[in-house]
mmCIF file of C-alpha atoms in Angstrom:
data_model
loop_
_atom_site.group_PDB
_atom_site.id
_atom_site.type_symbol
_atom_site.label_atom_id
_atom_site.label_comp_id
_atom_site.label_asym_id
_atom_site.label_seq_id
_atom_site.Cartn_x
_atom_site.Cartn_y
_atom_site.Cartn_z
ATOM 1 C CA MET A 243 0.000 0.000 0.000
ATOM 2 C CA LEU A 244 1.405 3.387 -0.932
ATOM 3 C CA SER A 245 0.661 6.442 1.168
ATOM 4 C CA LYS A 246 0.053 9.873 -0.389
ATOM 5 C CA LYS A 247 3.502 10.980 0.748
ATOM 6 C CA GLU A 248 5.134 7.948 -0.832
ATOM 7 C CA LYS A 249 3.327 8.481 -4.143
ATOM 8 C CA ALA A 250 4.498 12.088 -4.197
ATOM 9 C CA LEU A 251 8.058 11.050 -3.367
ATOM 10 C CA ILE A 252 8.073 8.423 -6.114
ATOM 11 C CA ALA A 253 6.688 10.860 -8.694
ATOM 12 C CA GLU A 254 9.309 13.411 -7.667
ATOM 13 C CA ILE A 255 12.205 10.994 -7.986
ATOM 14 C CA TRP A 256 11.194 9.769 -11.440
ATOM 15 C CA GLU A 257 10.522 13.317 -12.614
ATOM 16 C CA SER A 258 14.093 14.217 -11.667
ATOM 17 C CA LEU A 259 15.509 11.141 -13.389
ATOM 18 C CA SER A 260 13.618 11.442 -16.675
ATOM 19 C CA PRO A 261 16.298 13.665 -18.248
ATOM 20 C CA VAL A 262 18.846 10.886 -17.673
ATOM 21 C CA ALA A 263 16.492 8.047 -18.539
ATOM 22 C CA GLU A 264 19.011 6.556 -20.983
ATOM 23 C CA ASP A 265 21.777 6.406 -18.374
ATOM 24 C CA ILE A 266 19.552 5.009 -15.636
ATOM 25 C CA GLY A 267 17.826 2.484 -17.893
ATOM 26 C CA SER A 268 20.953 1.138 -19.554
ATOM 27 C CA ASP A 269 22.718 0.939 -16.191
ATOM 28 C CA ALA A 270 19.926 -1.111 -14.641
ATOM 29 C CA LEU A 271 19.816 -3.441 -17.650
ATOM 30 C CA LEU A 272 23.588 -3.983 -17.605
ATOM 31 C CA ARG A 273 23.460 -4.791 -13.902
ATOM 32 C CA MET A 274 20.688 -7.299 -14.519
ATOM 33 C CA PHE A 275 22.593 -9.000 -17.349
ATOM 34 C CA ALA A 276 25.739 -9.218 -15.169
ATOM 35 C CA SER A 277 24.075 -10.534 -12.007
ATOM 36 C CA PHE A 278 21.397 -12.657 -13.643
ATOM 37 C CA PRO A 279 22.771 -13.962 -16.950
ATOM 38 C CA GLY A 280 19.561 -15.893 -17.705
ATOM 39 C CA THR A 281 17.878 -12.572 -18.426
ATOM 40 C CA LYS A 282 20.076 -12.124 -21.476
ATOM 41 C CA THR A 283 18.095 -14.841 -23.242
ATOM 42 C CA TYR A 284 15.336 -12.322 -23.951
ATOM 43 C CA PHE A 285 17.675 -10.042 -25.853
ATOM 44 C CA SER A 286 19.285 -12.217 -28.507
ATOM 45 C CA HIS A 287 17.864 -9.847 -31.124
ATOM 46 C CA LEU A 288 19.635 -6.786 -29.706
ATOM 47 C CA ASP A 289 23.195 -5.635 -29.109
ATOM 48 C CA ILE A 290 23.296 -5.355 -25.318
ATOM 49 C CA SER A 291 26.962 -4.524 -24.915
ATOM 50 C CA PRO A 292 27.742 -1.527 -22.666
ATOM 51 C CA ASN A 293 26.929 1.775 -24.402
ATOM 52 C CA SER A 294 25.376 0.175 -27.467
ATOM 53 C CA SER A 295 22.615 2.284 -28.986
ATOM 54 C CA HIS A 296 20.192 -0.668 -28.634
ATOM 55 C CA LEU A 297 20.870 -0.843 -24.921
ATOM 56 C CA ARG A 298 20.484 2.880 -24.365
ATOM 57 C CA THR A 299 17.298 3.118 -26.419
ATOM 58 C CA HIS A 300 15.763 0.174 -24.653
ATOM 59 C CA GLY A 301 16.801 1.379 -21.211
ATOM 60 C CA LYS A 302 15.294 4.779 -21.951
ATOM 61 C CA LYS A 303 12.011 3.199 -23.045
ATOM 62 C CA ILE A 304 11.701 1.243 -19.810
ATOM 63 C CA VAL A 305 12.570 4.178 -17.534
ATOM 64 C CA LEU A 306 10.167 6.525 -19.301
ATOM 65 C CA ALA A 307 7.371 3.955 -18.906
ATOM 66 C CA ILE A 308 8.137 3.638 -15.185
ATOM 67 C CA ALA A 309 8.317 7.429 -14.843
ATOM 68 C CA ASP A 310 5.047 7.835 -16.700
ATOM 69 C CA GLY A 311 3.285 5.362 -14.440
ATOM 70 C CA ALA A 312 4.597 7.246 -11.422
ATOM 71 C CA LYS A 313 2.668 10.391 -12.421
ATOM 72 C CA ASP A 314 -0.615 8.751 -11.419
ATOM 73 C CA ILE A 315 -0.044 5.471 -9.629
ATOM 74 C CA SER A 316 -3.740 4.906 -8.953
ATOM 75 C CA GLN A 317 -4.251 4.659 -12.716
ATOM 76 C CA LEU A 318 -1.541 2.080 -13.402
ATOM 77 C CA THR A 319 -3.957 -0.496 -14.812
ATOM 78 C CA VAL A 320 -5.157 2.058 -17.327
ATOM 79 C CA SER A 321 -1.822 3.611 -18.282
ATOM 80 C CA LEU A 322 -0.095 0.228 -18.596
ATOM 81 C CA ALA A 323 -2.836 -1.483 -20.640
ATOM 82 C CA PRO A 324 -0.897 -1.490 -23.940
ATOM 83 C CA LEU A 325 2.277 -2.680 -22.223
ATOM 84 C CA GLN A 326 0.309 -5.392 -20.447
ATOM 85 C CA THR A 327 -0.856 -6.723 -23.803
ATOM 86 C CA LEU A 328 2.632 -6.506 -25.268
ATOM 87 C CA HIS A 329 4.231 -8.434 -22.402
ATOM 88 C CA ALA A 330 1.482 -11.048 -22.161
ATOM 89 C CA TYR A 331 1.046 -11.941 -25.804
ATOM 90 C CA GLN A 332 4.258 -10.977 -27.557
ATOM 91 C CA LEU A 333 7.222 -10.671 -25.220
ATOM 92 C CA ARG A 334 6.066 -13.298 -22.726
ATOM 93 C CA ILE A 335 8.866 -12.528 -20.318
ATOM 94 C CA ASP A 336 8.601 -14.754 -17.259
ATOM 95 C CA PRO A 337 7.411 -12.408 -14.484
ATOM 96 C CA THR A 338 10.127 -13.609 -12.079
ATOM 97 C CA ASN A 339 12.433 -11.492 -14.203
ATOM 98 C CA PHE A 340 10.538 -8.321 -13.284
ATOM 99 C CA LYS A 341 11.755 -8.856 -9.708
ATOM 100 C CA LEU A 342 15.331 -9.221 -10.896
ATOM 101 C CA PHE A 343 15.107 -6.038 -12.953
ATOM 102 C CA SER A 344 13.513 -4.188 -10.034
ATOM 103 C CA GLN A 345 16.347 -5.199 -7.716
ATOM 104 C CA CYS A 346 18.900 -3.923 -10.209
ATOM 105 C CA MET A 347 16.931 -0.715 -10.663
ATOM 106 C CA LEU A 348 17.070 -0.171 -6.894
ATOM 107 C CA VAL A 349 20.851 -0.655 -6.981
ATOM 108 C CA THR A 350 21.105 1.813 -9.876
ATOM 109 C CA LEU A 351 19.118 4.343 -7.870
ATOM 110 C CA ALA A 352 21.358 3.770 -4.838
ATOM 111 C CA CYS A 353 24.510 4.301 -6.920
ATOM 112 C CA HIS A 354 23.037 7.378 -8.567
ATOM 113 C CA LEU A 355 21.384 9.026 -5.555
ATOM 114 C CA GLY A 356 23.765 7.892 -2.760
ATOM 115 C CA GLU A 357 22.638 9.162 0.644
ATOM 116 C CA ASP A 358 19.492 10.636 -0.926
ATOM 117 C CA PHE A 359 18.232 7.102 -1.519
ATOM 118 C CA THR A 360 17.004 6.987 2.061
ATOM 119 C CA PRO A 361 15.372 3.911 3.607
ATOM 120 C CA ILE A 362 11.992 5.620 3.180
ATOM 121 C CA ALA A 363 12.605 6.374 -0.501
ATOM 122 C CA HIS A 364 13.878 2.806 -0.947
ATOM 123 C CA ALA A 365 10.764 1.341 0.689
ATOM 124 C CA ALA A 366 8.451 3.490 -1.429
ATOM 125 C CA MET A 367 10.317 2.679 -4.629
ATOM 126 C CA ASP A 368 10.382 -1.054 -3.902
ATOM 127 C CA LYS A 369 6.626 -1.002 -3.354
ATOM 128 C CA TYR A 370 6.026 0.961 -6.545
ATOM 129 C CA LEU A 371 8.188 -1.304 -8.685
ATOM 130 C CA SER A 372 6.431 -4.365 -7.229
ATOM 131 C CA ALA A 373 3.048 -2.863 -8.055
ATOM 132 C CA PHE A 374 4.246 -1.943 -11.547
ATOM 133 C CA ALA A 375 5.475 -5.484 -12.157
ATOM 134 C CA ALA A 376 2.246 -6.995 -10.848
ATOM 135 C CA VAL A 377 0.129 -4.842 -13.182
ATOM 136 C CA LEU A 378 2.435 -5.639 -16.099
ATOM 137 C CA ALA A 379 1.832 -9.363 -15.572
ATOM 138 C CA GLU A 380 -1.951 -9.110 -15.140
ATOM 139 C CA LYS A 381 -2.896 -10.244 -18.639
ATOM 140 C CA TYR A 382 -0.575 -13.257 -18.655
ATOM 141 C CA ARG A 383 -3.356 -15.615 -17.629
ATOM 142 C CA MET B 72 32.046 -26.292 -3.606
ATOM 143 C CA VAL B 73 31.703 -22.716 -4.824
ATOM 144 C CA GLN B 74 34.131 -21.706 -7.553
ATOM 145 C CA TRP B 75 35.419 -18.155 -7.269
ATOM 146 C CA THR B 76 37.209 -16.393 -10.092
ATOM 147 C CA ASP B 77 40.236 -14.272 -9.247
ATOM 148 C CA PHE B 78 38.177 -11.188 -10.058
ATOM 149 C CA GLU B 79 35.430 -12.271 -7.642
ATOM 150 C CA ARG B 80 37.834 -12.996 -4.791
ATOM 151 C CA ALA B 81 39.671 -9.724 -5.246
ATOM 152 C CA THR B 82 36.450 -7.737 -5.593
ATOM 153 C CA ILE B 83 34.802 -9.209 -2.505
ATOM 154 C CA LYS B 84 37.887 -8.703 -0.357
ATOM 155 C CA ALA B 85 38.367 -5.165 -1.677
ATOM 156 C CA ILE B 86 34.804 -4.212 -0.766
ATOM 157 C CA PHE B 87 35.177 -5.514 2.761
ATOM 158 C CA ALA B 88 38.486 -3.687 3.110
ATOM 159 C CA LYS B 89 36.734 -0.473 2.089
ATOM 160 C CA ILE B 90 33.598 -0.657 4.223
ATOM 161 C CA ASP B 91 33.200 -0.190 7.966
ATOM 162 C CA SER B 92 31.059 -2.937 9.601
ATOM 163 C CA ALA B 93 30.050 -0.474 12.269
ATOM 164 C CA VAL B 94 28.542 1.773 9.579
ATOM 165 C CA VAL B 95 27.285 -0.588 6.870
ATOM 166 C CA GLY B 96 25.885 -3.161 9.297
ATOM 167 C CA PRO B 97 23.541 -0.830 11.189
ATOM 168 C CA ALA B 98 22.587 0.959 7.944
ATOM 169 C CA ALA B 99 21.663 -2.329 6.254
ATOM 170 C CA LEU B 100 19.782 -3.776 9.215
ATOM 171 C CA SER B 101 17.802 -0.595 9.866
ATOM 172 C CA ARG B 102 17.026 -0.313 6.148
ATOM 173 C CA CYS B 103 15.739 -3.895 6.167
ATOM 174 C CA LEU B 104 13.463 -3.153 9.136
ATOM 175 C CA VAL B 105 12.072 -0.094 7.305
ATOM 176 C CA VAL B 106 11.738 -1.512 3.782
ATOM 177 C CA TYR B 107 10.438 -4.925 4.914
ATOM 178 C CA PRO B 108 8.614 -4.112 8.152
ATOM 179 C CA TRP B 109 7.522 -7.704 8.760
ATOM 180 C CA THR B 110 11.155 -8.509 9.582
ATOM 181 C CA GLN B 111 10.589 -6.568 12.804
ATOM 182 C CA ARG B 112 8.863 -9.697 14.113
ATOM 183 C CA TYR B 113 12.267 -11.058 15.098
ATOM 184 C CA PHE B 114 13.257 -7.978 17.073
ATOM 185 C CA GLY B 115 10.477 -7.649 19.629
ATOM 186 C CA LYS B 116 13.013 -7.200 22.399
ATOM 187 C CA PHE B 117 14.786 -4.317 20.684
ATOM 188 C CA GLY B 118 12.483 -1.592 21.954
ATOM 189 C CA ASN B 119 11.324 1.376 19.870
ATOM 190 C CA LEU B 120 11.025 0.477 16.166
ATOM 191 C CA PHE B 121 8.066 2.767 15.475
ATOM 192 C CA ASN B 122 9.478 4.752 12.575
ATOM 193 C CA ALA B 123 12.546 5.052 10.373
ATOM 194 C CA ASP B 124 14.269 7.557 12.696
ATOM 195 C CA ALA B 125 13.631 5.451 15.789
ATOM 196 C CA ILE B 126 14.948 2.359 14.019
ATOM 197 C CA ARG B 127 18.046 4.126 12.761
ATOM 198 C CA SER B 128 18.987 5.423 16.205
ATOM 199 C CA ASN B 129 17.976 2.314 18.176
ATOM 200 C CA PRO B 130 21.123 1.162 20.038
ATOM 201 C CA ASN B 131 20.135 -2.508 19.772
ATOM 202 C CA VAL B 132 19.764 -2.224 15.987
ATOM 203 C CA ILE B 133 23.115 -0.463 15.770
ATOM 204 C CA ALA B 134 24.880 -3.110 17.858
ATOM 205 C CA HIS B 135 23.250 -5.999 16.040
ATOM 206 C CA GLY B 136 23.930 -4.535 12.619
ATOM 207 C CA LYS B 137 27.628 -4.654 13.388
ATOM 208 C CA VAL B 138 27.339 -8.276 14.569
ATOM 209 C CA VAL B 139 25.741 -9.249 11.251
ATOM 210 C CA LEU B 140 28.388 -7.535 9.129
ATOM 211 C CA ASP B 141 31.185 -9.033 11.238
ATOM 212 C CA GLY B 142 29.578 -12.392 10.497
ATOM 213 C CA LEU B 143 29.755 -11.677 6.754
ATOM 214 C CA ALA B 144 33.383 -10.604 7.147
ATOM 215 C CA ARG B 145 34.118 -14.018 8.650
ATOM 216 C CA ALA B 146 32.733 -15.642 5.531
ATOM 217 C CA VAL B 147 35.038 -13.433 3.429
ATOM 218 C CA GLN B 148 37.989 -14.812 5.428
ATOM 219 C CA ASN B 149 36.792 -18.324 4.585
ATOM 220 C CA LEU B 150 35.557 -17.994 1.012
ATOM 221 C CA ASP B 151 36.370 -21.604 0.208
ATOM 222 C CA ASP B 152 34.410 -23.073 3.082
ATOM 223 C CA ILE B 153 31.530 -20.784 3.937
ATOM 224 C CA LYS B 154 29.211 -23.728 4.554
ATOM 225 C CA ALA B 155 31.369 -25.084 7.393
ATOM 226 C CA THR B 156 32.107 -21.600 8.723
ATOM 227 C CA TYR B 157 28.369 -20.952 9.071
ATOM 228 C CA ALA B 158 27.238 -24.382 10.301
ATOM 229 C CA GLU B 159 26.806 -23.262 13.910
ATOM 230 C CA LEU B 160 25.220 -19.941 12.896
ATOM 231 C CA SER B 161 22.763 -21.819 10.717
ATOM 232 C CA VAL B 162 21.714 -24.048 13.609
ATOM 233 C CA LEU B 163 21.350 -20.963 15.800
ATOM 234 C CA HIS B 164 19.090 -19.204 13.291
ATOM 235 C CA SER B 165 16.990 -22.307 12.725
ATOM 236 C CA GLU B 166 16.644 -23.843 16.180
ATOM 237 C CA LYS B 167 16.950 -20.949 18.569
ATOM 238 C CA LEU B 168 16.058 -17.782 16.637
ATOM 239 C CA GLN B 169 13.617 -19.568 14.292
ATOM 240 C CA VAL B 170 14.082 -17.098 11.465
ATOM 241 C CA ASP B 171 12.402 -17.849 8.125
ATOM 242 C CA PRO B 172 15.379 -18.218 5.755
ATOM 243 C CA ASP B 173 13.609 -16.070 3.128
ATOM 244 C CA ASN B 174 14.472 -13.116 5.348
ATOM 245 C CA PHE B 175 18.207 -13.608 4.791
ATOM 246 C CA LYS B 176 17.768 -12.582 1.178
ATOM 247 C CA LEU B 177 15.920 -9.426 2.199
ATOM 248 C CA LEU B 178 18.766 -8.358 4.467
ATOM 249 C CA ALA B 179 21.326 -9.286 1.792
ATOM 250 C CA ASP B 180 19.521 -7.023 -0.709
ATOM 251 C CA CYS B 181 19.716 -4.181 1.792
ATOM 252 C CA VAL B 182 23.454 -4.768 2.251
ATOM 253 C CA SER B 183 23.837 -4.475 -1.544
ATOM 254 C CA ILE B 184 21.927 -1.198 -1.605
ATOM 255 C CA VAL B 185 23.943 0.314 1.263
ATOM 256 C CA VAL B 186 27.257 -0.679 -0.316
ATOM 257 C CA ALA B 187 26.039 0.616 -3.689
ATOM 258 C CA ALA B 188 25.133 3.979 -2.161
ATOM 259 C CA GLN B 189 28.578 4.197 -0.579
ATOM 260 C CA LEU B 190 30.612 3.126 -3.608
ATOM 261 C CA GLY B 191 28.539 4.888 -6.267
ATOM 262 C CA LYS B 192 30.102 4.529 -9.705
ATOM 263 C CA ASP B 193 32.699 2.078 -8.372
ATOM 264 C CA PHE B 194 29.890 -0.407 -7.741
ATOM 265 C CA THR B 195 29.913 -1.426 -11.396
ATOM 266 C CA PRO B 196 27.663 -4.169 -12.786
ATOM 267 C CA GLU B 197 30.566 -6.645 -12.569
ATOM 268 C CA VAL B 198 31.411 -5.664 -8.997
ATOM 269 C CA GLN B 199 27.724 -5.940 -8.094
ATOM 270 C CA ALA B 200 27.508 -9.419 -9.642
ATOM 271 C CA ALA B 201 30.530 -10.644 -7.671
ATOM 272 C CA PHE B 202 29.280 -9.129 -4.417
ATOM 273 C CA GLN B 203 25.769 -10.507 -4.870
ATOM 274 C CA LYS B 204 27.189 -13.960 -5.651
ATOM 275 C CA PHE B 205 29.013 -13.817 -2.326
ATOM 276 C CA LEU B 206 25.856 -12.731 -0.501
ATOM 277 C CA ALA B 207 23.868 -15.526 -2.165
ATOM 278 C CA VAL B 208 26.431 -18.094 -0.993
ATOM 279 C CA ALA B 209 26.339 -16.690 2.543
ATOM 280 C CA VAL B 210 22.523 -16.755 2.531
ATOM 281 C CA SER B 211 22.471 -20.327 1.261
ATOM 282 C CA ALA B 212 24.993 -21.468 3.888
ATOM 283 C CA LEU B 213 22.932 -19.848 6.615
ATOM 284 C CA GLY B 214 19.940 -21.916 5.529
ATOM 285 C CA LYS B 215 21.800 -25.214 5.211
ATOM 286 C CA GLN B 216 21.152 -26.611 8.701
ATOM 287 C CA TYR B 217 17.400 -26.033 8.649
ATOM 288 C CA HIS B 218 15.354 -29.216 8.687
#
């Protein structure tokens, strides 16, 4: 459950990170590929080497979707509808991987924000990313 | 037995040389209690855990955080036999403390985040992978004696 304060905090953080969406997104993806090599199996069609344009474009896409959802968390099921369909019927990424990506995103945020990634911000962000992942997987079955 | 590459060994030891158990331990434990509040169930005797500030300044949390990190440091000294090093600790957590082993992963994730915040750019994807592999081995060893 996210409180009003947490929702505001989450929206604020993603608003501030949107200008560097490419950096944040590609960083999180690289961390995921390094720590959880099985996740690379979903990207055989892309060049996911550090700094590749594929990686940066894809990372940016993901971060902007997360940032967009953060603007009105109560409407996640509506705003994510197209992405739900995409993931359920085309991409069919096993939802366990969403957890792995989320963990790496939290590490990216910690590296990027340092002390500013307080326990409270961390808790709020973890809850948001879990909710995001859950909504994303809703149409799977 | 766990196979460590030279890079992994060097990386893990370098991180532990850089961090202060007395700082990282309490930060990680208090973060765990805030981010995953159900973990507070194991710390009923610790006193005031009502909010993030109370948790952070709780002397029992601070002391225990250091104990946990010192325990991880012991595993770093015994990278090739973490299972044996932790046998007694595992029995303690299972029989006496009765901690659900799923919680070890939660605390390990918080240790990663605290170290990441401290090291910033130096906590590269490769460094993170090595460190998290170590934490996963420690977590697994801690759960080995449960039955």
